[in-house]
GROMACS .gro file of C-alpha atoms in nm:
model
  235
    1UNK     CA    1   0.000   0.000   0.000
    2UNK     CA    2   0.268   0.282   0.102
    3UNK     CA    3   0.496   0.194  -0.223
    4UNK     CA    4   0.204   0.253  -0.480
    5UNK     CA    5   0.067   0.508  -0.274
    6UNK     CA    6   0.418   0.704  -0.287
    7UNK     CA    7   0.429   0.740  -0.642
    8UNK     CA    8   0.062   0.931  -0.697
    9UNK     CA    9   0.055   1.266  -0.775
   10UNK     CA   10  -0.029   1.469  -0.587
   11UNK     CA   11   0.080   1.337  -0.271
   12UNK     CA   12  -0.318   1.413  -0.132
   13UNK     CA   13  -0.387   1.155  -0.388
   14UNK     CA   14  -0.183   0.837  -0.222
   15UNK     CA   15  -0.364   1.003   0.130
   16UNK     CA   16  -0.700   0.952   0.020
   17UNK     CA   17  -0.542   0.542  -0.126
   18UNK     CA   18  -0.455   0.471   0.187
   19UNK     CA   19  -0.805   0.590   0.320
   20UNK     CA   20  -0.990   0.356   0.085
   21UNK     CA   21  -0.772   0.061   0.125
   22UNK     CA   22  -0.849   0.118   0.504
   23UNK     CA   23  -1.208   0.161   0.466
   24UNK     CA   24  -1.240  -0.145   0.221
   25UNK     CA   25  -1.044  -0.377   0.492
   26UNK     CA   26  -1.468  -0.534   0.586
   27UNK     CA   27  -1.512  -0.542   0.195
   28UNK     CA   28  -1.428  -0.969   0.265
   29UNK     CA   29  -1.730  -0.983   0.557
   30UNK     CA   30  -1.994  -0.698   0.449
   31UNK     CA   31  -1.944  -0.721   0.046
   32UNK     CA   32  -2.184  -0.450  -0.145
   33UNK     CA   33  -2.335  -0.349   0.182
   34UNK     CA   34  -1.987  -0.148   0.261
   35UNK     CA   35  -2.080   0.207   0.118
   36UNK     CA   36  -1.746   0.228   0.000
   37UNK     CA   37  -1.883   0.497  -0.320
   38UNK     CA   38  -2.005   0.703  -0.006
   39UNK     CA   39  -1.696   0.693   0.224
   40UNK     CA   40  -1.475   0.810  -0.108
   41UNK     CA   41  -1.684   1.060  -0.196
   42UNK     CA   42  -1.693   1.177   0.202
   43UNK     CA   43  -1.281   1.225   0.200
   44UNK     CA   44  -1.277   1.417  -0.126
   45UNK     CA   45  -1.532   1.646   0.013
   46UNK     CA   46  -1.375   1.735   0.350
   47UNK     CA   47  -1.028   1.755   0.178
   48UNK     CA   48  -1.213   1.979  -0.051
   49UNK     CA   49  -1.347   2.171   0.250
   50UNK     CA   50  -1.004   2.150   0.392
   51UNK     CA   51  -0.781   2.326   0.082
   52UNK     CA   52  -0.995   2.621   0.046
   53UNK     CA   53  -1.017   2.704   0.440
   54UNK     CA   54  -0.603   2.670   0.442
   55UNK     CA   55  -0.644   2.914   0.096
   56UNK     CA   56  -0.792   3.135   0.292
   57UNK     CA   57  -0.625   3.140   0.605
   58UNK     CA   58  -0.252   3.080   0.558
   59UNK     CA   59  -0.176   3.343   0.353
   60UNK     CA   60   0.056   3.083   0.102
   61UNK     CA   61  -0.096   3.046  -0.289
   62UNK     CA   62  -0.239   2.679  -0.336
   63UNK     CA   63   0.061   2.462  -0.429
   64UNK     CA   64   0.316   2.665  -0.226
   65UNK     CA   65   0.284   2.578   0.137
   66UNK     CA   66   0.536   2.458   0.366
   67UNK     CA   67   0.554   2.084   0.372
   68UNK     CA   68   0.261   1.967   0.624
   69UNK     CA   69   0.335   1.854   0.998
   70UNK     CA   70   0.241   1.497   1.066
   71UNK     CA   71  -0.169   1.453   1.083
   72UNK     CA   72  -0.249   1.752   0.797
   73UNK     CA   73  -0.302   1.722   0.493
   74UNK     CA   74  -0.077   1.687   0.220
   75UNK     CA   75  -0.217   1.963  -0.042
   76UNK     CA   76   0.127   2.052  -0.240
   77UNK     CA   77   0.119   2.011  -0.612
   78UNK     CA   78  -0.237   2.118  -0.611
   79UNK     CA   79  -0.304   2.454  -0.779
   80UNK     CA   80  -0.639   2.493  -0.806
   81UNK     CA   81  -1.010   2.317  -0.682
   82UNK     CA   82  -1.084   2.176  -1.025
   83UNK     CA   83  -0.863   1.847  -0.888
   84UNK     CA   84  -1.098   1.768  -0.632
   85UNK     CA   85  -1.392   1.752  -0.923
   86UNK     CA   86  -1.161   1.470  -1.096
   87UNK     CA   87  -0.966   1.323  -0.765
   88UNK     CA   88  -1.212   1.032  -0.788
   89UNK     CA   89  -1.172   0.948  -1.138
   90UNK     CA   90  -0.802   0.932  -1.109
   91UNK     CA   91  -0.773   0.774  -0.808
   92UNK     CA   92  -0.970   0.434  -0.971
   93UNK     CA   93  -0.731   0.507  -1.304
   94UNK     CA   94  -0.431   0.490  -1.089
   95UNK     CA   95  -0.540   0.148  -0.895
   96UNK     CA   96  -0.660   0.037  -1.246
   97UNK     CA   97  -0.344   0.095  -1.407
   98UNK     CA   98  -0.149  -0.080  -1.092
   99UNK     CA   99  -0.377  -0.392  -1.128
  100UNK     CA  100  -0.337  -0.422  -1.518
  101UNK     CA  101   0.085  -0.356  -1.515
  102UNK     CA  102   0.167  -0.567  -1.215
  103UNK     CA  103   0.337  -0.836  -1.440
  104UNK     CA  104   0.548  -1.176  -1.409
  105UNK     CA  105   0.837  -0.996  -1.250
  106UNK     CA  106   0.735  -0.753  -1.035
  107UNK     CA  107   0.726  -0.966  -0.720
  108UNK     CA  108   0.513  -1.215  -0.564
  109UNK     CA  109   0.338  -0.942  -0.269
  110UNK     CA  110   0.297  -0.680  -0.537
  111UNK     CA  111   0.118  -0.925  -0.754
  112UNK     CA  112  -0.137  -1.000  -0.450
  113UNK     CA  113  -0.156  -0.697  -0.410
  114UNK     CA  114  -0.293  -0.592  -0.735
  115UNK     CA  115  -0.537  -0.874  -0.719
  116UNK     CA  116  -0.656  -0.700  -0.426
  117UNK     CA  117  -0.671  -0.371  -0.595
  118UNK     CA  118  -0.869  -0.516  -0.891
  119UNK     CA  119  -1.141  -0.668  -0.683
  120UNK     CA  120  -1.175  -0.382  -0.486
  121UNK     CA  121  -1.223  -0.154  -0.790
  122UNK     CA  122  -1.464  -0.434  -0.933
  123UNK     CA  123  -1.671  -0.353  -0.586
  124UNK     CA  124  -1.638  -0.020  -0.598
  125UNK     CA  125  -1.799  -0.025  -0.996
  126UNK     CA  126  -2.056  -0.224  -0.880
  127UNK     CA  127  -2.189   0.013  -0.616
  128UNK     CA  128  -2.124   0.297  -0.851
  129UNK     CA  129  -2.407   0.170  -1.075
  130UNK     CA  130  -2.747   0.203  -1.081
  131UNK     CA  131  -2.913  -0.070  -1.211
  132UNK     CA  132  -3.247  -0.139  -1.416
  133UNK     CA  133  -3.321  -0.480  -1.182
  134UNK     CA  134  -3.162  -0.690  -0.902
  135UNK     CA  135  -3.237  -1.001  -0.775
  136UNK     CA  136  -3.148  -1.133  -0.516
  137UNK     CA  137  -3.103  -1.403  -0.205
  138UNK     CA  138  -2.935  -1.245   0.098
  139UNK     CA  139  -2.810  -1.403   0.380
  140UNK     CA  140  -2.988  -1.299   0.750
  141UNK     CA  141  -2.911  -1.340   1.117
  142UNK     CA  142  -2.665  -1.122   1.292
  143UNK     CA  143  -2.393  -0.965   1.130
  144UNK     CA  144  -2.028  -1.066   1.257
  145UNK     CA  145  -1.876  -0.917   1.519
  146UNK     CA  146  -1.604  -0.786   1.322
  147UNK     CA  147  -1.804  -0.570   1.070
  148UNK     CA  148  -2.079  -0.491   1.380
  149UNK     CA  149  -2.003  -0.130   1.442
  150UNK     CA  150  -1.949  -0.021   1.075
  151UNK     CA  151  -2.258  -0.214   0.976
  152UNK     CA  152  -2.494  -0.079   1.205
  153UNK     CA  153  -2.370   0.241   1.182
  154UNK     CA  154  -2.438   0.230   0.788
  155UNK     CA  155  -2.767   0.069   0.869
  156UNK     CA  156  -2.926   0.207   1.176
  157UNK     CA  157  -3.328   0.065   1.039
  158UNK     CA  158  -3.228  -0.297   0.917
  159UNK     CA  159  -2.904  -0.320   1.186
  160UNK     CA  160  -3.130  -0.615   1.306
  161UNK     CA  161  -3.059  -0.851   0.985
  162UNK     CA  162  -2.863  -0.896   0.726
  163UNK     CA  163  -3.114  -0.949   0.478
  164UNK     CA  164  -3.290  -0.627   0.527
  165UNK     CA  165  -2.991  -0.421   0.492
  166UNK     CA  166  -2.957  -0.649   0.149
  167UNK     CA  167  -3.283  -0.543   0.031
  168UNK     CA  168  -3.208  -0.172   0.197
  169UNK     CA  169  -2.938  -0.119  -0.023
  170UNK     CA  170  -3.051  -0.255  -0.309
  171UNK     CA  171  -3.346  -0.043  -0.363
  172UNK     CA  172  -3.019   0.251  -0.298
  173UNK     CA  173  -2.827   0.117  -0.618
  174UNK     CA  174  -3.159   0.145  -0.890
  175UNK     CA  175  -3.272   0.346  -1.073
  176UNK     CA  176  -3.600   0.549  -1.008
  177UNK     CA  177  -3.878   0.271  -1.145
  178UNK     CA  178  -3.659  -0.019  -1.123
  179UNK     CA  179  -3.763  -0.334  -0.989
  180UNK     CA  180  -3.620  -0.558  -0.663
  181UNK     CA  181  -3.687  -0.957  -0.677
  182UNK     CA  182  -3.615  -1.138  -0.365
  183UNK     CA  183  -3.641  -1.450  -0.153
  184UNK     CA  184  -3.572  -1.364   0.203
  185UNK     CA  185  -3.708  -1.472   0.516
  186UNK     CA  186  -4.094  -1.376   0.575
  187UNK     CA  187  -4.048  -1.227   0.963
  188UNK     CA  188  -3.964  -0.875   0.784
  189UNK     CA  189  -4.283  -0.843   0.717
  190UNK     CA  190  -4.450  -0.865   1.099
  191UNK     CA  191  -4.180  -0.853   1.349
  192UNK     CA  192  -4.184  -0.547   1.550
  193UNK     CA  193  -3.807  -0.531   1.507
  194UNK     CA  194  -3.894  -0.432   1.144
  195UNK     CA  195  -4.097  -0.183   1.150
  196UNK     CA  196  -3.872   0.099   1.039
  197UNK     CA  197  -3.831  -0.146   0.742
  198UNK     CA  198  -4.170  -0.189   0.650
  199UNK     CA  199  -4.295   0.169   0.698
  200UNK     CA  200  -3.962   0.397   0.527
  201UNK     CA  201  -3.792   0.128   0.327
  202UNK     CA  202  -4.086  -0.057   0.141
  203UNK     CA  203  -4.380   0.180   0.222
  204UNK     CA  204  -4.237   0.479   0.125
  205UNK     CA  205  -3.955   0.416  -0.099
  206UNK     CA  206  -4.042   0.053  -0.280
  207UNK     CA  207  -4.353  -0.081  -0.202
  208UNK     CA  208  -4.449  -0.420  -0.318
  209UNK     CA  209  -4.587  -0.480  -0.637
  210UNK     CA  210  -4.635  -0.878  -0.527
  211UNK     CA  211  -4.538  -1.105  -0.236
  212UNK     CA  212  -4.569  -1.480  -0.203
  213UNK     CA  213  -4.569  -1.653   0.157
  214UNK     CA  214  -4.407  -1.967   0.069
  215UNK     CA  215  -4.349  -2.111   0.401
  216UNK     CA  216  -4.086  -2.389   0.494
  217UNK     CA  217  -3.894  -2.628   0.255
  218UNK     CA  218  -3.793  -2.381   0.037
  219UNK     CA  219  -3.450  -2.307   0.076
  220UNK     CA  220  -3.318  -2.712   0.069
  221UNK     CA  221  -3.241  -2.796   0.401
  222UNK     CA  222  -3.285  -2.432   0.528
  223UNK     CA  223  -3.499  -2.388   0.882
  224UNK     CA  224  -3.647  -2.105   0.803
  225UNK     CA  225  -3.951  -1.978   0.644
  226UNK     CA  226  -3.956  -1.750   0.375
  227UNK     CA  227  -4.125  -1.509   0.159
  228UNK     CA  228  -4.062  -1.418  -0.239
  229UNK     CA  229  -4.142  -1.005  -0.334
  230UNK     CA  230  -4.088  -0.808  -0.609
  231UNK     CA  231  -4.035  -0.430  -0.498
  232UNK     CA  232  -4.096  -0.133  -0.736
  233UNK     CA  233  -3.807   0.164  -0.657
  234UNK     CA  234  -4.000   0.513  -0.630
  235UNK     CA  235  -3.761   0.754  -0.486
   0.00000   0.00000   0.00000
Protein backbone atom coordinates (compact mmCIF):
# COMPACT_ATOMS: atom_id res chain seq x y z
CA UNK A 1 0.00 0.00 0.00
CA UNK A 2 2.68 2.82 1.02
CA UNK A 3 4.96 1.94 -2.23
CA UNK A 4 2.04 2.53 -4.80
CA UNK A 5 0.67 5.08 -2.74
CA UNK A 6 4.18 7.04 -2.87
CA UNK A 7 4.29 7.40 -6.42
CA UNK A 8 0.62 9.31 -6.97
CA UNK A 9 0.55 12.66 -7.75
CA UNK A 10 -0.29 14.69 -5.87
CA UNK A 11 0.80 13.37 -2.71
CA UNK A 12 -3.18 14.13 -1.32
CA UNK A 13 -3.87 11.55 -3.88
CA UNK A 14 -1.83 8.37 -2.22
CA UNK A 15 -3.64 10.03 1.30
CA UNK A 16 -7.00 9.52 0.20
CA UNK A 17 -5.42 5.42 -1.26
CA UNK A 18 -4.55 4.71 1.87
CA UNK A 19 -8.05 5.90 3.20
CA UNK A 20 -9.90 3.56 0.85
CA UNK A 21 -7.72 0.61 1.25
CA UNK A 22 -8.49 1.18 5.04
CA UNK A 23 -12.08 1.61 4.66
CA UNK A 24 -12.40 -1.45 2.21
CA UNK A 25 -10.44 -3.77 4.92
CA UNK A 26 -14.68 -5.34 5.86
CA UNK A 27 -15.12 -5.42 1.95
CA UNK A 28 -14.28 -9.69 2.65
CA UNK A 29 -17.30 -9.83 5.57
CA UNK A 30 -19.94 -6.98 4.49
CA UNK A 31 -19.44 -7.21 0.46
CA UNK A 32 -21.84 -4.50 -1.45
CA UNK A 33 -23.35 -3.49 1.82
CA UNK A 34 -19.87 -1.48 2.61
CA UNK A 35 -20.80 2.07 1.18
CA UNK A 36 -17.46 2.28 0.00
CA UNK A 37 -18.83 4.97 -3.20
CA UNK A 38 -20.05 7.03 -0.06
CA UNK A 39 -16.96 6.93 2.24
CA UNK A 40 -14.75 8.10 -1.08
CA UNK A 41 -16.84 10.60 -1.96
CA UNK A 42 -16.93 11.77 2.02
CA UNK A 43 -12.81 12.25 2.00
CA UNK A 44 -12.77 14.17 -1.26
CA UNK A 45 -15.32 16.46 0.13
CA UNK A 46 -13.75 17.35 3.50
CA UNK A 47 -10.28 17.55 1.78
CA UNK A 48 -12.13 19.79 -0.51
CA UNK A 49 -13.47 21.71 2.50
CA UNK A 50 -10.04 21.50 3.92
CA UNK A 51 -7.81 23.26 0.82
CA UNK A 52 -9.95 26.21 0.46
CA UNK A 53 -10.17 27.04 4.40
CA UNK A 54 -6.03 26.70 4.42
CA UNK A 55 -6.44 29.14 0.96
CA UNK A 56 -7.92 31.35 2.92
CA UNK A 57 -6.25 31.40 6.05
CA UNK A 58 -2.52 30.80 5.58
CA UNK A 59 -1.76 33.43 3.53
CA UNK A 60 0.56 30.83 1.02
CA UNK A 61 -0.96 30.46 -2.89
CA UNK A 62 -2.39 26.79 -3.36
CA UNK A 63 0.61 24.62 -4.29
CA UNK A 64 3.16 26.65 -2.26
CA UNK A 65 2.84 25.78 1.37
CA UNK A 66 5.36 24.58 3.66
CA UNK A 67 5.54 20.84 3.72
CA UNK A 68 2.61 19.67 6.24
CA UNK A 69 3.35 18.54 9.98
CA UNK A 70 2.41 14.97 10.66
CA UNK A 71 -1.69 14.53 10.83
CA UNK A 72 -2.49 17.52 7.97
CA UNK A 73 -3.02 17.22 4.93
CA UNK A 74 -0.77 16.87 2.20
CA UNK A 75 -2.17 19.63 -0.42
CA UNK A 76 1.27 20.52 -2.40
CA UNK A 77 1.19 20.11 -6.12
CA UNK A 78 -2.37 21.18 -6.11
CA UNK A 79 -3.04 24.54 -7.79
CA UNK A 80 -6.39 24.93 -8.06
CA UNK A 81 -10.10 23.17 -6.82
CA UNK A 82 -10.84 21.76 -10.25
CA UNK A 83 -8.63 18.47 -8.88
CA UNK A 84 -10.98 17.68 -6.32
CA UNK A 85 -13.92 17.52 -9.23
CA UNK A 86 -11.61 14.70 -10.96
CA UNK A 87 -9.66 13.23 -7.65
CA UNK A 88 -12.12 10.32 -7.88
CA UNK A 89 -11.72 9.48 -11.38
CA UNK A 90 -8.02 9.32 -11.09
CA UNK A 91 -7.73 7.74 -8.08
CA UNK A 92 -9.70 4.34 -9.71
CA UNK A 93 -7.31 5.07 -13.04
CA UNK A 94 -4.31 4.90 -10.89
CA UNK A 95 -5.40 1.48 -8.95
CA UNK A 96 -6.60 0.37 -12.46
CA UNK A 97 -3.44 0.95 -14.07
CA UNK A 98 -1.49 -0.80 -10.92
CA UNK A 99 -3.77 -3.92 -11.28
CA UNK A 100 -3.37 -4.22 -15.18
CA UNK A 101 0.85 -3.56 -15.15
CA UNK A 102 1.67 -5.67 -12.15
CA UNK A 103 3.37 -8.36 -14.40
CA UNK A 104 5.48 -11.76 -14.09
CA UNK A 105 8.37 -9.96 -12.50
CA UNK A 106 7.35 -7.53 -10.35
CA UNK A 107 7.26 -9.66 -7.20
CA UNK A 108 5.13 -12.15 -5.64
CA UNK A 109 3.38 -9.42 -2.69
CA UNK A 110 2.97 -6.80 -5.37
CA UNK A 111 1.18 -9.25 -7.54
CA UNK A 112 -1.37 -10.00 -4.50
CA UNK A 113 -1.56 -6.97 -4.10
CA UNK A 114 -2.93 -5.92 -7.35
CA UNK A 115 -5.37 -8.74 -7.19
CA UNK A 116 -6.56 -7.00 -4.26
CA UNK A 117 -6.71 -3.71 -5.95
CA UNK A 118 -8.69 -5.16 -8.91
CA UNK A 119 -11.41 -6.68 -6.83
CA UNK A 120 -11.75 -3.82 -4.86
CA UNK A 121 -12.23 -1.54 -7.90
CA UNK A 122 -14.64 -4.34 -9.33
CA UNK A 123 -16.71 -3.53 -5.86
CA UNK A 124 -16.38 -0.20 -5.98
CA UNK A 125 -17.99 -0.25 -9.96
CA UNK A 126 -20.56 -2.24 -8.80
CA UNK A 127 -21.89 0.13 -6.16
CA UNK A 128 -21.24 2.97 -8.51
CA UNK A 129 -24.07 1.70 -10.75
CA UNK A 130 -27.47 2.03 -10.81
CA UNK A 131 -29.13 -0.70 -12.11
CA UNK A 132 -32.47 -1.39 -14.16
CA UNK A 133 -33.21 -4.80 -11.82
CA UNK A 134 -31.62 -6.90 -9.02
CA UNK A 135 -32.37 -10.01 -7.75
CA UNK A 136 -31.48 -11.33 -5.16
CA UNK A 137 -31.03 -14.03 -2.05
CA UNK A 138 -29.35 -12.45 0.98
CA UNK A 139 -28.10 -14.03 3.80
CA UNK A 140 -29.88 -12.99 7.50
CA UNK A 141 -29.11 -13.40 11.17
CA UNK A 142 -26.65 -11.22 12.92
CA UNK A 143 -23.93 -9.65 11.30
CA UNK A 144 -20.28 -10.66 12.57
CA UNK A 145 -18.76 -9.17 15.19
CA UNK A 146 -16.04 -7.86 13.22
CA UNK A 147 -18.04 -5.70 10.70
CA UNK A 148 -20.79 -4.91 13.80
CA UNK A 149 -20.03 -1.30 14.42
CA UNK A 150 -19.49 -0.21 10.75
CA UNK A 151 -22.58 -2.14 9.76
CA UNK A 152 -24.94 -0.79 12.05
CA UNK A 153 -23.70 2.41 11.82
CA UNK A 154 -24.38 2.30 7.88
CA UNK A 155 -27.67 0.69 8.69
CA UNK A 156 -29.26 2.07 11.76
CA UNK A 157 -33.28 0.65 10.39
CA UNK A 158 -32.28 -2.97 9.17
CA UNK A 159 -29.04 -3.20 11.86
CA UNK A 160 -31.30 -6.15 13.06
CA UNK A 161 -30.59 -8.51 9.85
CA UNK A 162 -28.63 -8.96 7.26
CA UNK A 163 -31.14 -9.49 4.78
CA UNK A 164 -32.90 -6.27 5.27
CA UNK A 165 -29.91 -4.21 4.92
CA UNK A 166 -29.57 -6.49 1.49
CA UNK A 167 -32.83 -5.43 0.31
CA UNK A 168 -32.08 -1.72 1.97
CA UNK A 169 -29.38 -1.19 -0.23
CA UNK A 170 -30.51 -2.55 -3.09
CA UNK A 171 -33.46 -0.43 -3.63
CA UNK A 172 -30.19 2.51 -2.98
CA UNK A 173 -28.27 1.17 -6.18
CA UNK A 174 -31.59 1.45 -8.90
CA UNK A 175 -32.72 3.46 -10.73
CA UNK A 176 -36.00 5.49 -10.08
CA UNK A 177 -38.78 2.71 -11.45
CA UNK A 178 -36.59 -0.19 -11.23
CA UNK A 179 -37.63 -3.34 -9.89
CA UNK A 180 -36.20 -5.58 -6.63
CA UNK A 181 -36.87 -9.57 -6.77
CA UNK A 182 -36.15 -11.38 -3.65
CA UNK A 183 -36.41 -14.50 -1.53
CA UNK A 184 -35.72 -13.64 2.03
CA UNK A 185 -37.08 -14.72 5.16
CA UNK A 186 -40.94 -13.76 5.75
CA UNK A 187 -40.48 -12.27 9.63
CA UNK A 188 -39.64 -8.75 7.84
CA UNK A 189 -42.83 -8.43 7.17
CA UNK A 190 -44.50 -8.65 10.99
CA UNK A 191 -41.80 -8.53 13.49
CA UNK A 192 -41.84 -5.47 15.50
CA UNK A 193 -38.07 -5.31 15.07
CA UNK A 194 -38.94 -4.32 11.44
CA UNK A 195 -40.97 -1.83 11.50
CA UNK A 196 -38.72 0.99 10.39
CA UNK A 197 -38.31 -1.46 7.42
CA UNK A 198 -41.70 -1.89 6.50
CA UNK A 199 -42.95 1.69 6.98
CA UNK A 200 -39.62 3.97 5.27
CA UNK A 201 -37.92 1.28 3.27
CA UNK A 202 -40.86 -0.57 1.41
CA UNK A 203 -43.80 1.80 2.22
CA UNK A 204 -42.37 4.79 1.25
CA UNK A 205 -39.55 4.16 -0.99
CA UNK A 206 -40.42 0.53 -2.80
CA UNK A 207 -43.53 -0.81 -2.02
CA UNK A 208 -44.49 -4.20 -3.18
CA UNK A 209 -45.87 -4.80 -6.37
CA UNK A 210 -46.35 -8.78 -5.27
CA UNK A 211 -45.38 -11.05 -2.36
CA UNK A 212 -45.69 -14.80 -2.03
CA UNK A 213 -45.69 -16.53 1.57
CA UNK A 214 -44.07 -19.67 0.69
CA UNK A 215 -43.49 -21.11 4.01
CA UNK A 216 -40.86 -23.89 4.94
CA UNK A 217 -38.94 -26.28 2.55
CA UNK A 218 -37.93 -23.81 0.37
CA UNK A 219 -34.50 -23.07 0.76
CA UNK A 220 -33.18 -27.12 0.69
CA UNK A 221 -32.41 -27.96 4.01
CA UNK A 222 -32.85 -24.32 5.28
CA UNK A 223 -34.99 -23.88 8.82
CA UNK A 224 -36.47 -21.05 8.03
CA UNK A 225 -39.51 -19.78 6.44
CA UNK A 226 -39.56 -17.50 3.75
CA UNK A 227 -41.25 -15.09 1.59
CA UNK A 228 -40.62 -14.18 -2.39
CA UNK A 229 -41.42 -10.05 -3.34
CA UNK A 230 -40.88 -8.08 -6.09
CA UNK A 231 -40.35 -4.30 -4.98
CA UNK A 232 -40.96 -1.33 -7.36
CA UNK A 233 -38.07 1.64 -6.57
CA UNK A 234 -40.00 5.13 -6.30
CA UNK A 235 -37.61 7.54 -4.86
Amino acid sequence: VEEFAATLNPPLLGGLFRKMVAEMRLAGQLGTLLKIETLLGDEIRKANAEFNRQKKTTGYLPGFEPPPTQGQLDFSRIDDDTFFDRAEELLLAALRGFAESAGGGAGVRRRLFAGDAAQGIALVDIVRTKYDVVVMNPPFGACGLGAKREFEKAYPRTKNDLYAAFVERGVELHLRRGMLGAITSRTGFFLSSFQRWREEGLLKEAPPVVVADLGYGVLDSAMVEVAAYCLEVST
